[in-house]
CSV table of C-alpha atoms in Angstrom, one decimal:
chain,number,residue,atom,x,y,z
A,1,MET,CA,74.2,128.8,113.0
A,2,SER,CA,73.3,127.9,116.5
A,3,GLY,CA,71.3,130.4,118.5
A,4,SER,CA,72.5,129.2,121.9
A,5,THR,CA,75.5,130.7,123.7
A,6,ALA,CA,78.3,128.2,124.2
A,7,ALA,CA,79.9,127.8,127.6
A,8,ARG,CA,83.3,129.4,128.0
A,9,GLU,CA,84.6,126.8,130.4
A,10,ALA,CA,87.2,124.5,128.7
A,11,GLN,CA,87.6,120.8,129.3
A,12,MET,CA,91.3,120.3,129.9
A,13,ASP,CA,93.0,117.3,128.3
A,14,ALA,CA,95.3,115.7,131.0
A,15,GLU,CA,97.9,114.7,128.4
A,16,GLY,CA,98.9,118.0,126.9
A,17,GLY,CA,97.1,121.0,128.5
A,18,ARG,CA,94.7,121.0,125.5
A,19,ALA,CA,91.4,122.9,125.8
A,20,VAL,CA,88.3,122.2,123.9
A,21,HIS,CA,86.1,125.3,123.3
A,22,PRO,CA,82.6,124.5,121.9
A,23,GLU,CA,82.1,128.2,121.0
A,24,GLY,CA,85.0,128.2,118.7
A,25,GLY,CA,84.1,125.0,117.1
A,26,GLY,CA,87.6,123.4,117.6
A,27,THR,CA,90.5,123.0,119.9
A,28,ARG,CA,92.9,125.4,121.7
A,29,ASN,CA,96.4,125.1,122.9
A,30,ASP,CA,97.6,127.6,125.5
A,31,THR,CA,101.3,128.6,126.1
A,32,GLY,CA,103.0,131.3,128.0
A,33,GLY,CA,102.6,132.9,131.4
A,34,ASP,CA,100.4,135.5,133.0
A,35,SER,CA,102.5,138.6,132.8
A,36,GLY,CA,99.5,140.8,133.0
A,37,GLY,CA,97.5,139.8,136.0
A,38,GLY,CA,97.4,136.2,137.3
A,39,THR,CA,93.9,134.6,137.3
A,40,GLY,CA,92.2,137.7,136.0
A,41,GLY,CA,94.6,137.9,133.1
A,42,THR,CA,94.0,134.2,132.3
A,43,GLU,CA,90.2,134.7,132.4
A,44,ARG,CA,90.3,137.8,130.1
A,45,SER,CA,92.7,136.0,127.7
A,46,GLU,CA,90.3,133.0,127.5
A,47,ARG,CA,87.3,135.3,127.0
A,48,VAL,CA,88.9,137.3,124.2
A,49,THR,CA,90.1,134.1,122.5
A,50,ALA,CA,86.6,132.6,122.7
A,51,LEU,CA,85.1,135.9,121.3
A,52,LEU,CA,87.5,136.0,118.4
A,53,ALA,CA,87.0,132.3,117.7
A,54,ARG,CA,83.2,132.9,117.6
A,55,LEU,CA,83.7,135.9,115.3
A,56,THR,CA,86.0,133.7,113.0
A,57,ARG,CA,83.3,131.0,112.8
A,58,MET,CA,80.6,133.5,111.9
A,59,LEU,CA,82.8,135.1,109.2
A,60,LEU,CA,83.6,131.7,107.8
A,61,ALA,CA,80.0,130.8,107.7
A,62,ALA,CA,79.3,133.9,105.7
A,63,SER,CA,82.3,133.5,103.3
A,64,GLY,CA,80.5,131.9,100.4
A,65,GLU,CA,81.8,134.7,98.3
A,66,GLY,CA,85.4,134.5,99.5
A,67,ALA,CA,87.3,134.3,102.8
A,68,SER,CA,90.0,136.8,101.9
A,69,GLU,CA,88.8,139.5,104.4
A,70,VAL,CA,88.2,137.2,107.4
A,71,ALA,CA,91.7,137.5,108.8
A,72,GLN,CA,91.7,141.3,108.5
A,73,THR,CA,88.4,141.7,110.2
A,74,VAL,CA,89.4,139.4,113.1
A,75,ALA,CA,92.8,141.2,113.5
A,76,GLN,CA,91.2,144.6,113.7
A,77,ALA,CA,88.7,143.4,116.3
A,78,ALA,CA,91.5,141.8,118.3
A,79,ALA,CA,93.5,145.0,118.2
A,80,GLY,CA,90.6,146.9,119.8
A,81,LEU,CA,90.7,144.4,122.6
A,82,GLY,CA,94.4,144.7,123.1
A,83,ALA,CA,95.3,141.4,121.4
A,84,ARG,CA,97.2,140.3,118.3
A,85,THR,CA,96.2,137.5,115.9
A,86,SER,CA,97.4,135.5,113.1
A,87,MET,CA,95.4,133.0,111.0
A,88,VAL,CA,95.8,130.2,108.5
A,89,LEU,CA,92.6,129.9,106.4
A,90,VAL,CA,90.8,127.3,104.3
A,91,PRO,CA,87.2,127.7,103.1
A,92,ASP,CA,85.6,125.7,105.9
A,93,GLY,CA,88.1,126.3,108.7
A,94,ALA,CA,90.8,128.4,110.2
A,95,THR,CA,93.7,128.1,112.7
A,96,LEU,CA,93.5,131.2,114.8
A,97,THR,CA,96.4,132.3,117.1
A,98,VAL,CA,95.7,135.0,119.7
A,99,VAL,CA,98.4,136.8,121.8
A,100,LEU,CA,97.2,138.7,124.8
A,101,ASP,CA,98.8,139.6,128.1
A,102,GLY,CA,101.8,137.3,127.5
A,103,ARG,CA,99.6,134.3,126.7
A,104,THR,CA,99.4,132.6,123.3
A,105,SER,CA,96.3,130.7,122.4
A,106,THR,CA,95.7,128.7,119.3
A,107,VAL,CA,92.1,127.7,118.3
A,108,ALA,CA,90.9,125.5,115.4
A,109,VAL,CA,87.6,126.8,114.0
A,110,ARG,CA,85.3,125.0,111.6
A,111,SER,CA,82.3,126.4,109.8
A,112,PHE,CA,80.7,125.6,106.5
A,113,PRO,CA,80.7,128.6,104.0
A,114,ASP,CA,77.4,129.8,102.8
A,115,VAL,CA,75.5,133.0,101.9
A,116,ALA,CA,72.1,132.0,103.4
A,117,ARG,CA,72.0,134.6,106.2
A,118,LEU,CA,73.3,137.9,104.8
A,119,ASP,CA,71.5,139.8,107.6
A,120,LYS,CA,74.3,138.5,110.0
A,121,VAL,CA,76.9,139.7,107.5
A,122,ALA,CA,75.3,143.1,107.5
A,123,ALA,CA,75.3,143.2,111.4
A,124,LEU,CA,78.9,141.9,111.8
A,125,LYS,CA,80.5,144.9,110.0
A,126,PRO,CA,79.4,147.7,112.4
A,127,TRP,CA,80.0,145.4,115.4
A,128,ALA,CA,83.6,144.7,114.3
A,129,HIS,CA,84.2,148.4,113.6
A,130,ARG,CA,83.0,149.5,117.1
A,131,VAL,CA,85.2,146.8,118.7
A,132,SER,CA,88.2,147.8,116.6
A,133,LEU,CA,88.1,151.3,118.0
A,134,GLY,CA,89.0,150.0,121.4
A,135,ARG,CA,86.1,151.7,123.3
A,136,THR,CA,83.8,148.7,123.6
A,137,PRO,CA,84.0,146.8,126.9
A,138,LEU,CA,84.6,143.1,126.5
A,139,ALA,CA,81.3,142.1,128.2
A,140,GLU,CA,79.4,144.3,125.8
A,141,ALA,CA,81.2,143.0,122.8
A,142,GLU,CA,80.4,139.4,123.9
A,143,ARG,CA,76.8,140.3,124.5
A,144,ARG,CA,76.3,142.0,121.1
A,145,LEU,CA,78.1,139.3,119.2
A,146,ALA,CA,76.0,136.6,120.9
A,147,ALA,CA,72.9,138.5,119.9
A,148,ILE,CA,73.9,138.6,116.3
A,149,ASP,CA,74.8,134.9,116.3
A,150,GLY,CA,71.6,133.9,117.9
A,151,SER,CA,69.3,136.2,116.0
A,152,PRO,CA,66.3,134.6,114.2
A,153,ALA,CA,66.0,134.7,110.5
A,154,PRO,CA,64.5,138.1,109.4
A,155,TYR,CA,61.8,136.4,107.2
A,156,PRO,CA,59.6,133.4,107.9
A,157,TRP,CA,60.2,130.2,106.0
A,158,TRP,CA,57.3,130.8,103.5
A,159,LEU,CA,58.8,134.2,102.6
A,160,LYS,CA,62.2,132.6,101.9
A,161,GLY,CA,60.4,130.1,99.7
A,162,LEU,CA,58.6,132.9,97.9
A,163,GLY,CA,62.0,134.6,97.5
A,164,ILE,CA,63.5,131.5,95.8
A,165,VAL,CA,60.5,131.5,93.4
A,166,LEU,CA,60.9,135.2,92.6
A,167,PHE,CA,64.7,134.8,92.3
A,168,SER,CA,64.1,132.0,89.6
A,169,VAL,CA,61.3,133.9,87.8
A,170,GLY,CA,63.3,137.1,87.6
A,171,PHE,CA,66.3,135.2,86.1
A,172,ALA,CA,64.1,133.3,83.6
A,173,PRO,CA,64.1,136.0,80.8
A,174,LEU,CA,67.9,135.9,80.7
A,175,MET,CA,67.6,132.3,79.5
A,176,GLN,CA,64.6,132.8,77.1
A,177,PRO,CA,62.6,136.0,76.9
A,178,THR,CA,59.3,134.1,76.6
A,179,TRP,CA,56.1,134.0,78.6
A,180,TYR,CA,56.3,130.2,78.6
A,181,GLU,CA,59.7,130.4,80.2
A,182,ILE,CA,58.4,132.6,83.0
A,183,GLY,CA,55.3,130.4,83.6
A,184,SER,CA,57.2,127.1,83.7
A,185,THR,CA,59.8,128.6,85.9
A,186,ALA,CA,57.2,129.7,88.4
A,187,VAL,CA,56.0,126.1,88.8
A,188,LEU,CA,59.6,124.6,88.8
A,189,GLY,CA,60.8,127.3,91.1
A,190,LEU,CA,58.1,126.4,93.6
A,191,VAL,CA,59.4,122.8,93.6
A,192,THR,CA,62.9,123.9,94.3
A,193,ALA,CA,61.7,126.4,97.0
A,194,VAL,CA,59.8,123.6,98.8
A,195,LEU,CA,62.9,121.4,98.7
A,196,ALA,CA,65.2,124.2,99.9
A,197,VAL,CA,63.0,125.1,102.8
A,198,ALA,CA,62.6,121.5,103.8
A,199,ALA,CA,66.4,121.1,103.7
A,200,GLY,CA,66.8,123.9,106.2
A,201,ARG,CA,65.0,121.7,108.7
A,202,ARG,CA,66.4,118.3,107.6
A,203,PRO,CA,70.3,118.4,107.5
A,204,ARG,CA,70.4,115.0,105.7
A,205,LEU,CA,68.4,116.4,102.7
A,206,ALA,CA,70.7,119.5,102.7
A,207,ARG,CA,73.7,117.3,101.9
A,208,VAL,CA,72.2,116.1,98.6
A,209,LEU,CA,69.9,119.1,97.9
A,210,PRO,CA,71.3,120.0,94.5
A,211,LEU,CA,71.1,116.4,93.3
A,212,VAL,CA,67.5,116.0,94.5
A,213,ALA,CA,66.3,119.4,93.2
A,214,SER,CA,67.9,118.9,89.8
A,215,THR,CA,66.4,115.4,89.5
A,216,ALA,CA,62.9,116.7,90.3
A,217,VAL,CA,63.2,119.6,87.9
A,218,SER,CA,64.6,117.4,85.2
A,219,VAL,CA,61.7,115.0,85.5
A,220,LEU,CA,59.0,117.7,85.4
A,221,VAL,CA,60.6,119.5,82.5
A,222,LEU,CA,61.0,116.4,80.3
A,223,GLU,CA,57.5,115.0,81.2
A,224,VAL,CA,55.5,118.3,81.2
A,225,PHE,CA,57.2,121.4,79.9
A,226,ALA,CA,59.6,120.3,77.1
A,227,ARG,CA,57.3,118.0,75.1
A,228,ASP,CA,57.1,120.6,72.3
A,229,PRO,CA,60.4,121.9,70.9
A,230,VAL,CA,58.7,125.2,70.0
A,231,HIS,CA,59.1,126.2,73.7
A,232,GLY,CA,62.9,125.9,73.6
A,233,GLY,CA,65.4,123.4,74.8
A,234,ALA,CA,65.0,121.4,78.0
A,235,VAL,CA,68.2,122.8,79.5
A,236,LEU,CA,67.0,126.4,79.1
A,237,LEU,CA,63.7,125.5,80.8
A,238,MET,CA,65.5,123.9,83.7
A,239,LEU,CA,68.2,126.4,84.5
A,240,PRO,CA,66.2,129.3,86.0
A,241,ALA,CA,64.7,127.0,88.6
A,242,LEU,CA,68.1,125.5,89.4
A,243,PHE,CA,69.9,128.9,89.4
A,244,TYR,CA,69.6,129.1,93.2
A,245,PHE,CA,71.9,126.1,93.5
A,246,VAL,CA,74.3,126.9,90.6
A,247,PRO,CA,77.7,127.7,92.2
A,248,GLY,CA,78.6,130.6,90.0
A,249,ASP,CA,79.5,132.7,93.0
A,250,LEU,CA,81.8,130.0,94.3
A,251,LEU,CA,83.6,129.7,91.0
A,252,SER,CA,84.2,133.4,90.8
A,253,ALA,CA,85.3,133.6,94.4
A,254,ALA,CA,87.7,130.8,93.9
A,255,ALA,CA,89.2,132.5,90.9
A,256,ALA,CA,89.5,135.8,92.8
A,257,GLU,CA,91.2,134.1,95.7
A,258,LEU,CA,93.7,132.4,93.4
A,259,ALA,CA,94.4,135.8,91.8
A,260,ALA,CA,94.8,137.4,95.2
A,261,GLY,CA,97.3,134.8,96.3
A,262,PHE,CA,95.0,132.6,98.6
A,263,LEU,CA,96.1,129.5,96.7
A,264,THR,CA,94.8,126.8,99.1
A,265,THR,CA,91.5,128.5,99.8
A,266,GLY,CA,90.9,129.2,96.1
A,267,ALA,CA,91.8,125.7,95.0
A,268,VAL,CA,89.6,124.0,97.7
A,269,ARG,CA,86.7,126.3,96.8
A,270,LEU,CA,87.1,125.6,93.1
A,271,VAL,CA,86.9,121.8,93.7
A,272,TYR,CA,83.8,122.2,95.8
A,273,ALA,CA,82.1,124.4,93.2
A,274,LEU,CA,82.8,121.8,90.5
A,275,PHE,CA,81.4,119.1,92.8
A,276,LEU,CA,78.2,121.0,93.1
A,277,LEU,CA,78.0,121.4,89.4
A,278,LEU,CA,78.5,117.7,88.9
A,279,GLN,CA,75.6,117.1,91.4
A,280,LEU,CA,73.3,119.2,89.4
A,281,TYR,CA,74.5,117.6,86.2
A,282,LEU,CA,73.9,114.1,87.6
A,283,GLY,CA,70.5,115.0,88.8
A,284,VAL,CA,69.5,116.2,85.3
A,285,MET,CA,70.8,113.0,83.8
A,286,LEU,CA,68.9,110.9,86.4
A,287,GLY,CA,65.8,112.8,85.3
A,288,VAL,CA,66.4,111.7,81.7
A,289,TYR,CA,66.9,108.0,82.8
A,290,VAL,CA,63.8,108.1,85.1
A,291,THR,CA,61.5,109.4,82.3
A,292,GLY,CA,63.0,106.9,79.8
A,293,GLY,CA,64.0,109.7,77.5
A,294,ASP,CA,67.1,110.1,75.3
A,295,THR,CA,70.0,112.3,76.2
A,296,SER,CA,69.6,114.0,72.8
A,297,ALA,CA,66.8,115.9,74.5
A,298,MET,CA,69.5,117.9,76.3
A,299,PHE,CA,69.8,120.8,73.9
A,300,ASP,CA,69.6,124.5,74.6
A,301,LEU,CA,68.1,126.0,71.4
A,302,ALA,CA,66.2,129.1,72.4
A,303,ALA,CA,62.5,129.6,71.5
A,304,HIS,CA,61.2,132.6,69.6
A,305,ALA,CA,61.1,135.6,71.9
A,306,ASP,CA,57.7,137.0,72.7
A,307,LEU,CA,58.4,138.9,75.9
A,308,PRO,CA,58.0,142.7,75.7
A,309,ARG,CA,60.9,144.9,76.7
A,310,TRP,CA,59.0,146.3,79.7
A,311,ALA,CA,58.6,142.8,81.1
A,312,THR,CA,62.3,142.1,80.7
A,313,PHE,CA,63.1,145.4,82.4
A,314,LEU,CA,60.9,144.7,85.3
A,315,SER,CA,62.2,141.2,85.7
A,316,TRP,CA,65.2,142.6,87.5
A,317,VAL,CA,63.0,144.1,90.1
A,318,VAL,CA,61.4,140.6,90.7
A,319,PHE,CA,64.9,139.1,90.7
A,320,THR,CA,66.3,141.6,93.3
A,321,VAL,CA,63.2,141.2,95.6
A,322,GLY,CA,63.8,137.4,95.4
A,323,THR,CA,67.4,137.8,96.3
A,324,VAL,CA,66.6,139.9,99.4
A,325,LEU,CA,64.1,137.3,100.6
A,326,ALA,CA,66.0,134.1,99.6
A,327,PHE,CA,69.3,135.2,101.2
A,328,ALA,CA,67.9,137.1,104.2
A,329,VAL,CA,69.1,140.5,103.2
A,330,PRO,CA,67.7,143.3,105.3
A,331,TRP,CA,64.7,144.9,103.5
A,332,ARG,CA,66.1,148.4,103.9
A,333,LEU,CA,68.8,147.5,101.4
A,334,LEU,CA,66.4,146.7,98.5
A,335,LEU,CA,66.6,150.0,96.7
A,336,PRO,CA,70.5,150.2,96.8
A,337,LEU,CA,70.8,146.7,95.6
A,338,LEU,CA,68.3,147.3,92.8
A,339,GLY,CA,70.3,150.3,91.7
A,340,LEU,CA,73.5,148.2,91.6
A,341,VAL,CA,71.7,145.5,89.6
A,342,TYR,CA,70.5,147.9,86.9
A,343,LEU,CA,73.9,149.5,86.8
A,344,THR,CA,75.5,146.2,86.2
A,345,VAL,CA,73.0,145.3,83.5
A,346,ALA,CA,73.4,148.7,81.8
A,347,VAL,CA,77.2,148.6,81.9
A,348,GLN,CA,77.3,145.1,80.6
A,349,SER,CA,74.9,145.8,77.8
A,350,GLY,CA,76.7,148.9,76.7
A,351,ALA,CA,80.2,147.5,77.0
A,352,THR,CA,79.2,144.3,75.2
A,353,LYS,CA,78.3,146.3,72.1
A,354,LEU,CA,81.8,147.8,72.0
A,355,LEU,CA,84.0,145.0,73.4
A,356,GLY,CA,82.1,141.8,72.9
A,357,GLU,CA,80.6,139.5,75.5
A,358,VAL,CA,83.8,138.8,77.5
A,359,GLY,CA,84.9,142.4,77.5
A,360,GLY,CA,81.4,143.6,78.5
A,361,THR,CA,81.3,141.2,81.4
A,362,PHE,CA,84.8,142.3,82.6
A,363,VAL,CA,83.9,146.0,82.4
A,364,ALA,CA,80.6,145.4,84.2
A,365,ALA,CA,82.3,143.4,87.0
A,366,ALA,CA,85.0,146.1,87.4
A,367,ALA,CA,82.3,148.8,87.7
A,368,LEU,CA,80.3,146.7,90.2
A,369,GLY,CA,83.4,146.0,92.3
A,370,ALA,CA,84.5,149.6,92.3
A,371,LEU,CA,81.1,151.0,93.2
A,372,ALA,CA,80.4,148.4,95.9
A,373,THR,CA,83.8,149.0,97.4
A,374,ALA,CA,83.3,152.8,97.4
A,375,VAL,CA,79.9,152.6,99.0
A,376,ALA,CA,81.1,150.1,101.6
A,377,ARG,CA,83.9,152.3,102.9
A,378,ARG,CA,81.9,153.8,105.7
A,379,PRO,CA,81.4,151.4,108.7
A,380,ASP,CA,77.7,152.1,108.8
A,381,ARG,CA,77.2,150.9,105.2
A,382,PRO,CA,76.6,147.3,104.2
A,383,PRO,CA,79.7,145.2,103.5
A,384,ARG,CA,81.0,145.0,99.9
A,385,MET,CA,80.1,141.4,99.4
A,386,LEU,CA,76.5,142.0,100.2
A,387,LEU,CA,76.3,145.0,97.9
A,388,ALA,CA,77.9,143.2,95.0
A,389,LEU,CA,76.0,139.9,95.3
A,390,PRO,CA,72.8,140.7,93.4
A,391,GLY,CA,74.7,142.5,90.6
A,392,PHE,CA,77.1,139.6,90.5
A,393,PHE,CA,74.3,137.1,89.9
A,394,THR,CA,73.3,139.0,86.8
A,395,LEU,CA,76.6,138.0,85.2
A,396,THR,CA,75.5,134.3,85.3
A,397,VAL,CA,78.7,132.3,85.5
A,398,GLY,CA,77.6,128.8,86.7
A,399,SER,CA,74.8,128.3,84.3
A,400,LEU,CA,77.3,128.1,81.4
A,401,GLY,CA,78.9,125.2,83.2
A,402,MET,CA,75.5,123.4,83.5
A,403,ARG,CA,74.7,124.0,79.9
A,404,GLY,CA,78.1,122.7,78.8
A,405,LEU,CA,77.9,119.5,80.8
A,406,THR,CA,74.3,118.7,79.6
A,407,SER,CA,75.2,119.6,76.0
A,408,LEU,CA,78.1,117.1,76.1
A,409,ALA,CA,75.9,114.4,77.6
A,410,GLY,CA,73.2,115.1,75.0
A,411,GLY,CA,75.6,114.4,72.1
A,412,HIS,CA,76.4,118.0,71.2
A,413,PRO,CA,80.2,118.1,71.9
A,414,VAL,CA,80.9,121.3,69.9
A,415,GLN,CA,78.3,123.3,71.8
A,416,GLY,CA,79.2,121.6,75.1
A,417,PHE,CA,82.9,122.4,74.9
A,418,HIS,CA,82.0,125.9,73.7
A,419,ASP,CA,79.9,126.5,76.8
A,420,LEU,CA,82.5,125.1,79.1
A,421,LEU,CA,85.2,127.3,77.6
A,422,SER,CA,82.9,130.3,77.9
A,423,MET,CA,82.4,129.4,81.6
A,424,VAL,CA,86.1,129.4,82.2
A,425,THR,CA,86.6,132.7,80.3
A,426,THR,CA,83.7,134.4,82.0
A,427,VAL,CA,84.7,133.2,85.5
A,428,VAL,CA,88.1,134.8,85.0
A,429,ALA,CA,86.6,138.0,83.5
A,430,ILE,CA,84.2,138.4,86.4
A,431,SER,CA,86.7,137.6,89.2
A,432,VAL,CA,89.5,139.7,87.9
A,433,GLY,CA,87.1,142.5,87.0
A,434,LEU,CA,85.7,142.6,90.6
A,435,LEU,CA,89.3,142.5,92.0
A,436,LEU,CA,90.4,145.3,89.7
A,437,GLY,CA,87.4,147.5,90.6
A,438,SER,CA,87.9,146.9,94.3
A,439,VAL,CA,91.6,147.8,94.1
A,440,LEU,CA,90.9,151.0,92.1
A,441,ALA,CA,88.2,152.1,94.6
A,442,GLN,CA,90.3,151.5,97.7
A,443,ARG,CA,91.8,154.5,99.4
A,444,PRO,CA,95.6,154.6,99.2
A,445,GLN,CA,97.2,153.5,102.5
A,446,PRO,CA,99.7,155.9,104.1
A,447,LEU,CA,103.3,154.8,103.9
A,448,PRO,CA,104.8,153.5,107.2
């Protein structure tokens, strides 16, 4: 996100009264008259429209976990400023219509969805609540939103890189509970962290980052870490280091949006998630070709476990600290997020023994969704998406897709299709579970 404040002045198009607003990231068409105050009413209408367009752009940029609440948040903020809004959403854009003082303005807003700056997500919720109460002057609302939009990252680049390494290492025991898995992941995670930090400064690299990272990890694993089958399959050694790029969150968000009736948004997000998976898959295959290996090396047979239970238990602490640093979560939220992670793991483990893997995942997702929704009710608490994110990651959706694709390419069709089918089933279980938990935890709305 840009840290500079965009100018409010519009450049009028002589042909159709069309206004271009840099702050909104798109175009605006104005209709209607000034029923509420001449030039002053026009200026206020433009300022409110620019403010709501900026808010929409920021919410879209933070909607990597779903865009279903963007329209509601913008509408509530607009009501606090005396305006009404309607919106048509897609994952990377929105058409926002604002009605204020007899004027109707339509703005096209574009922003790429991501979850890289969750500190802004945490700051937007109390800002939107204060504005929705109708007691915040417009100038103050503009100033505070600009401050959030232009705020620097809470952690320096090297701490973000360390977070990506810890995120990968904490996830490693879920693939293979071995010391070798943890040690190799620490090295491979450092490679992906360097690439991710570099991509933050070089937009061209960011476009192909999953492909470049998976190629580099694939080459290192095949040449260095997977030369002895006793250490487990190459795919299981690669996945923890690539987990930062695996779009399991996008897959589940897409399924949840489809289930909630956001058909276009869910379908577009699903296609994008599959595209990212294919980038990772192609990078892994390029690594095989570069090293001159055989695709039969792409198996995921696990090594003999030698990791004590205490290390597996503590790995979730490492994972949660990594999540906080990698995704710019405010440090004060570490303990609540850690509690939600352990709750999710405990519920999933217990329910799996009773209901099987899919049933356990569904129950854990429902419990996570319900608790995150209940905690997020108060305006001074973090938003539901931020609270649920680390616990959601423990349910590991996207890694099944990677394992399925690489198993197919390695000549293991039965295992490959089994993993792909498990991915589809798990995606649905997680998304519907989160949706169910959220619905059950919501307070009933009074009848009109």
